[in-house]
Amino acid sequence: MDLQILVQAFSKLERITSRTQIVLVLVDLFKKTPPETIDKVIYLIQGKLWPEWKGLPELGVGEKFLIKAIAKATRARESEVENLYKKLGDLGKVAENLKSRAESAGAGLVKFMGAVGKEKLSVEKVYETLVKVALAAGEGSRDVKINLIAGLLTDASPLEARYIVRLIEGRLRLGIGDAAIMDALAITYAGSQAYRPLVERAYNIRADLGNIAKILAKSGIKALEGIKPEVGVPIRPMLAERLSDPHEILAKVGGKALVEYKYDGERAQIHKKGNDVWIYSRRLENITHQYPDVVEMVLQSIKSNEVIIEGEIVAIDPETGEMKPFQELMHRKRKHDIHEIIKECPVAVYLFDILYKDGEDLTLKPIMERRKALIEVVQETDRFRIAQYMITDSPEELEKFFLEAIENGAEGVMIKAIHEKAIYQAGARGWLWIKYKRDYKSEMSDTVDLVVVGAFAGRGRRAGKYGALLMAAYDPDTDTFKTVCKVGSGFTDEDLEKLNQMLQPYITPHKHPRVDCLMKPDVWVVPALVAEIIGAELTLSPLHTCCKNMVRKGVGISIRFPRFIRWRDDKGPEDATTTKELLEMYKRQLRRIEEVR
Ligand code: ATP
C-alpha cells in the first residue's frame, strides 16, 4: 500500500475537527487499505505499533537522534536542523521543509539522470522499519536507529517525512479516538454505522482494534458475531455505577444482590494458559512483571488449563496480614529490585469474577453461574482467595456488611445484580454493579477523576512552573472531554516540582480536537493524565462546558474549591468520571439540599 494514501489521510485528519468528517476520511482510507495491512494502519493512526498491553517497546526516539537522522537524509548540517527546529517547534515540519528544499535542489539533476536510488515507500515497509527502530536495543543500537530512520527519510516525500518523524517521536497526535475508528470500521466493512455495537462488543472482548479490523476485513461482519475472548488478549473491564443509599441500591439491582467487599488495591485481570500467566491492569497495561508472586499463586491455585479471572491485588502488612491502602502498591511500579519489593510489600489477591474457562466464553453467563465456576476453579489459600461476599435482600444487612467491610480495611462494598440478565458487560459502566463507598456523606465528599486538558503558568512562588490545571470530564456520547474546573490547590511542593516534566510530553500548540472548552489556558495539553479531585460542592458555571445547557441554559457543571488529591496512573482519559456521572452527582446534591430544608 502506497504510503502517500496514508499520509494524505493524516494531513486531512489534522485539519478537520468535525466528527462526521473524521469518520468519512477514515472510511475512505480503510477502503483503500488491503486486508493484510489494515491492522498496521489502525495502529499507526493511533500513533503506535501495537496495543500497549503487549508490553513491547514503544516508539519515542529522542530529539537528538532524530536531528542526526534528518541531517543525514537531507544533507543538511545538524546545526541547520537545530536552528530550523527552534524556529518551527516541530521536527516533523523541519524534516518536511528540508526535504522540499533538497528535492527542488536535486530536481535538475534527477531530470538529467532519472530518479536513481529513490524507492517509493509503502506502509508495510515503513511499519517494518519502525518496528526495527523500536526494538533495536543494546550496544550499537543508537547508530542502527539513526541509519534506519535516515534510510526512510531519504526515500520519503516531504509530506511523508513530516509524519514519519512525528510517528518516530511518538507525537503523531491526530486526536482520533477508538469510537471514531469503530464507526468507520462498521461503515467500511458492514455498510452501516448500525453495526457499530457489534464491532464494539468484539473490541470489548478483545482489546485489540487492529486485530478486530483484520478479522472484519478478511471475513466480514458475521465473523464478529460469535467472537470469544482469547487468553492473552485483555478484555475491557466491566465498571460500576455509584450510589449511597442501601434501599435505593437494592431497588436498583432488583431487590436481591451479591454484596462483596470493595478492596482498595489494583484491579487485575489474570490470564492463564498452561504455565503462561499474564496480568493486566484496569487500563489494560501488562503488569505481570510487577507481580511475580501473583504469577506463582496463580500457577499453584488454578488447575484448569485456560482461564481468565478478575480480582483486586491488595498490599498487606507483612507482620499482621492486614490490608494496606492502594498507594502502597506504588512500590511495585519500580522495575528494579522486584524480589526485594516482594518481601517488603507483600500482596494478597481477592478474586471476584471469571470470564473464560477452557474454550468457554463466560461473559454472557449470569453472575451466579460465573461465581460457581470461579469457586470450582480456585483452590483458595490465605493470600489468593475469593472476595468476601454475602447475598442479601435486606438494606439493614447490607449496611452492616458495609460497616464491617470498612472496619476490615476495605473501601466499601460492591453490590452486584444476581438476576438471569446479570452478564459481564465488558467495557461498560452500568447498573448491574453498584459501588457504595465510605466517603459518600455531605456535599461533595466524593471524589471525581478528571483529565488534564490545559495548564496555567504559576505566579509568585510558583513563577516559572505551572500553577493550575484545567480539568475535564469524559463525554462518551460525543467522545470528547468537557471542562469542569481549574485546580490549583492540593498540590505538594513535590507535586508542583514534577508538573513541568509530567506535562511536557503532552503539551500541544493547539486545543486538542477532542477537547470542548471555553477557557484559554496558557498551554494546551493532550488528554492523557488523570487526577483525583475533590471539592466543596458542585456548582453551575458559565465558564465550563461539562453538561452545558443540561441543568440551565448557558451554564455547565463545575466544582467549587477543587483540590488535587493524587494522580490516577491506573486510569486512561476515557476512564475519567463521565459528564453523565457529574450530572447524577449534581442532581443528588440538589435532592440532599431539598431534604435538609
Ligand atoms: P474507583 O475510582 O472508585 O476506584 P473505578 O472508577 O476505578 O473506581 P469502578 O468501576 O467505579 O472503577 O469501581 C470498581 C473498581 O473497584 C474496580 O475497577 C476494581 O478495581 C475495584 N474493586 C474492588 N473490589 C471489587 C469487587 N469486589 N468487585 C469489583 N470491583 C472491585
mmCIF file of C-alpha atoms in Angstrom, residues 11 33 80 144 146 165 264 305 356 382 407 417 465-466 534 546:
data_model
loop_
_atom_site.group_PDB
_atom_site.id
_atom_site.type_symbol
_atom_site.label_atom_id
_atom_site.label_comp_id
_atom_site.label_asym_id
_atom_site.label_seq_id
_atom_site.Cartn_x
_atom_site.Cartn_y
_atom_site.Cartn_z
ATOM 1 C CA SER A 11 -2.901 15.504 6.561
ATOM 2 C CA THR A 33 -6.270 -0.468 2.575
ATOM 3 C CA GLU A 80 20.932 23.931 10.483
ATOM 4 C CA VAL A 144 21.282 1.337 13.903
ATOM 5 C CA ILE A 146 19.768 6.638 13.137
ATOM 6 C CA VAL A 165 9.230 11.932 12.037
ATOM 7 C CA ASP A 264 -8.674 -0.772 47.854
ATOM 8 C CA ASN A 305 -5.563 -25.065 31.664
ATOM 9 C CA TYR A 356 -13.386 -17.553 30.351
ATOM 10 C CA ASP A 382 -4.646 -17.228 52.623
ATOM 11 C CA GLU A 407 -13.687 -1.840 59.630
ATOM 12 C CA ALA A 417 -27.325 -7.800 40.486
ATOM 13 C CA LYS A 465 6.259 26.469 36.939
ATOM 14 C CA TYR A 466 2.689 25.556 36.216
ATOM 15 C CA ILE A 534 -12.351 16.761 45.451
ATOM 16 C CA CYS A 546 -19.475 19.892 31.227
#
